[in-house]
Short mmCIF file of C-alpha atoms in Angstrom, two decimals:
data_model
loop_
_atom_site.label_atom_id
_atom_site.label_comp_id
_atom_site.label_asym_id
_atom_site.label_seq_id
_atom_site.Cartn_x
_atom_site.Cartn_y
_atom_site.Cartn_z
CA MET A 1 -69.33 -29.58 -9.64
CA GLN A 2 -66.66 -26.97 -7.90
CA PHE A 3 -63.20 -27.40 -7.41
CA THR A 4 -62.06 -26.32 -4.20
CA ARG A 5 -58.05 -25.61 -4.40
CA THR A 6 -56.45 -27.01 -1.66
CA LYS A 7 -53.15 -28.24 -0.52
CA ALA A 8 -54.48 -31.81 -0.17
CA ASN A 9 -56.39 -31.29 -3.81
CA ALA A 10 -52.99 -29.90 -5.15
CA ALA A 11 -50.89 -33.13 -4.13
CA ARG A 12 -53.43 -35.34 -5.38
CA MET A 13 -53.28 -33.60 -8.69
CA GLU A 14 -49.62 -33.75 -8.60
CA HIS A 15 -49.95 -37.58 -7.87
CA ILE A 16 -52.56 -37.89 -11.01
CA GLY A 17 -50.64 -35.81 -13.22
CA TYR A 18 -47.28 -37.61 -12.24
CA GLY A 19 -49.21 -40.93 -13.30
CA ILE A 20 -50.55 -39.61 -16.66
CA GLY A 21 -47.35 -38.50 -17.58
CA LEU A 22 -45.88 -41.91 -16.99
CA MET A 23 -48.38 -43.63 -18.79
CA ALA A 24 -47.80 -41.35 -21.36
CA ALA A 25 -44.29 -41.93 -21.38
CA ALA A 26 -44.78 -45.51 -21.44
CA LEU A 27 -47.08 -45.83 -24.34
CA THR A 28 -45.06 -43.21 -26.59
CA SER A 29 -41.59 -44.77 -25.81
CA LEU A 30 -42.69 -48.44 -26.47
CA SER A 31 -44.41 -47.87 -29.41
CA TYR A 32 -41.12 -47.84 -31.44
CA ILE A 33 -40.45 -51.90 -30.39
CA PRO A 34 -42.99 -53.04 -33.09
CA GLN A 35 -40.67 -51.27 -35.64
CA VAL A 36 -37.45 -52.53 -33.98
CA ARG A 37 -38.46 -55.78 -34.11
CA LYS A 38 -39.84 -55.25 -38.05
CA ALA A 39 -36.38 -53.87 -38.92
CA TYR A 40 -34.28 -56.52 -36.91
CA PRO A 41 -34.40 -58.91 -40.31
CA LYS A 42 -31.33 -58.08 -42.61
CA GLY A 43 -32.74 -56.12 -45.16
CA ALA A 44 -36.02 -55.13 -43.39
CA THR A 45 -34.91 -51.19 -43.26
CA SER A 46 -36.18 -50.26 -46.97
CA ASP A 47 -38.88 -48.27 -45.58
CA LEU A 48 -37.21 -46.57 -42.75
CA SER A 49 -35.44 -42.87 -43.81
CA VAL A 50 -31.95 -42.32 -42.10
CA LYS A 51 -33.01 -38.58 -42.17
CA THR A 52 -36.24 -39.03 -40.46
CA LEU A 53 -34.58 -40.88 -37.78
CA ALA A 54 -31.74 -38.72 -37.01
CA ALA A 55 -34.38 -35.73 -36.55
CA LEU A 56 -36.38 -37.99 -34.23
CA GLY A 57 -33.34 -39.08 -32.59
CA ALA A 58 -32.06 -35.04 -32.02
CA GLY A 59 -35.82 -33.86 -31.07
CA LEU A 60 -35.64 -36.98 -28.20
CA ALA A 61 -32.21 -36.05 -27.52
CA LEU A 62 -33.52 -32.19 -26.91
CA TRP A 63 -36.19 -33.67 -24.84
CA ILE A 64 -33.92 -34.95 -22.37
CA VAL A 65 -32.10 -32.43 -22.15
CA CYS A 66 -34.95 -29.78 -21.28
CA GLY A 67 -35.45 -32.68 -18.78
CA MET A 68 -32.39 -32.51 -17.37
CA ILE A 69 -32.84 -28.66 -17.13
CA ARG A 70 -36.41 -29.01 -15.12
CA SER A 71 -35.39 -32.07 -13.50
CA ASP A 72 -38.39 -34.05 -14.82
CA THR A 73 -37.27 -37.23 -14.66
CA VAL A 74 -40.19 -38.82 -16.82
CA VAL A 75 -39.47 -36.95 -19.54
CA ILE A 76 -35.37 -37.89 -19.05
CA VAL A 77 -35.98 -41.55 -18.73
CA ALA A 78 -39.12 -41.72 -21.53
CA ASN A 79 -36.61 -40.05 -24.08
CA MET A 80 -33.96 -42.02 -23.34
CA LEU A 81 -35.62 -44.99 -24.04
CA GLY A 82 -37.09 -43.77 -27.25
CA LEU A 83 -33.75 -42.49 -28.13
CA GLY A 84 -31.93 -45.79 -27.29
CA LEU A 85 -35.11 -47.99 -29.67
CA VAL A 86 -34.51 -45.03 -32.23
CA ALA A 87 -30.52 -45.56 -32.05
CA VAL A 88 -30.94 -49.47 -32.36
CA LEU A 89 -33.15 -48.69 -35.80
CA LEU A 90 -29.99 -46.53 -37.27
CA VAL A 91 -27.95 -49.12 -36.58
CA PHE A 92 -30.36 -51.68 -38.61
CA LYS A 93 -30.74 -49.07 -41.53
CA ILE A 94 -27.17 -48.58 -41.79
CA ARG A 95 -26.36 -52.26 -41.51
CA ASP A 96 -28.80 -53.07 -44.56
CA ILE A 97 -27.30 -49.92 -46.30
CA ARG A 98 -23.82 -50.98 -46.16
CA ARG A 99 -25.22 -54.60 -47.06
CA ALA A 100 -26.83 -53.26 -50.22
#
């Protein structure tokens, strides 16, 4: 099968790439939800590392900046969602540290 590069094919591939990006962003961002649900009860964050969550949060924040520089809405929104969920996990972890 030979792929002929035309404007129509390029536009189609751009749309397919955008759709794949949206699906990947949704899956990776929403993957934090089970962890948030598990951490919600008081005292349920003993398995979470503050350093790991902080590093993950910093990485997600840098992806947001990268998305802004590149004007990539999918990268911005996905990482903002992920950062929000990681922030919730950090809040739960700090809550549990203070109660211990």
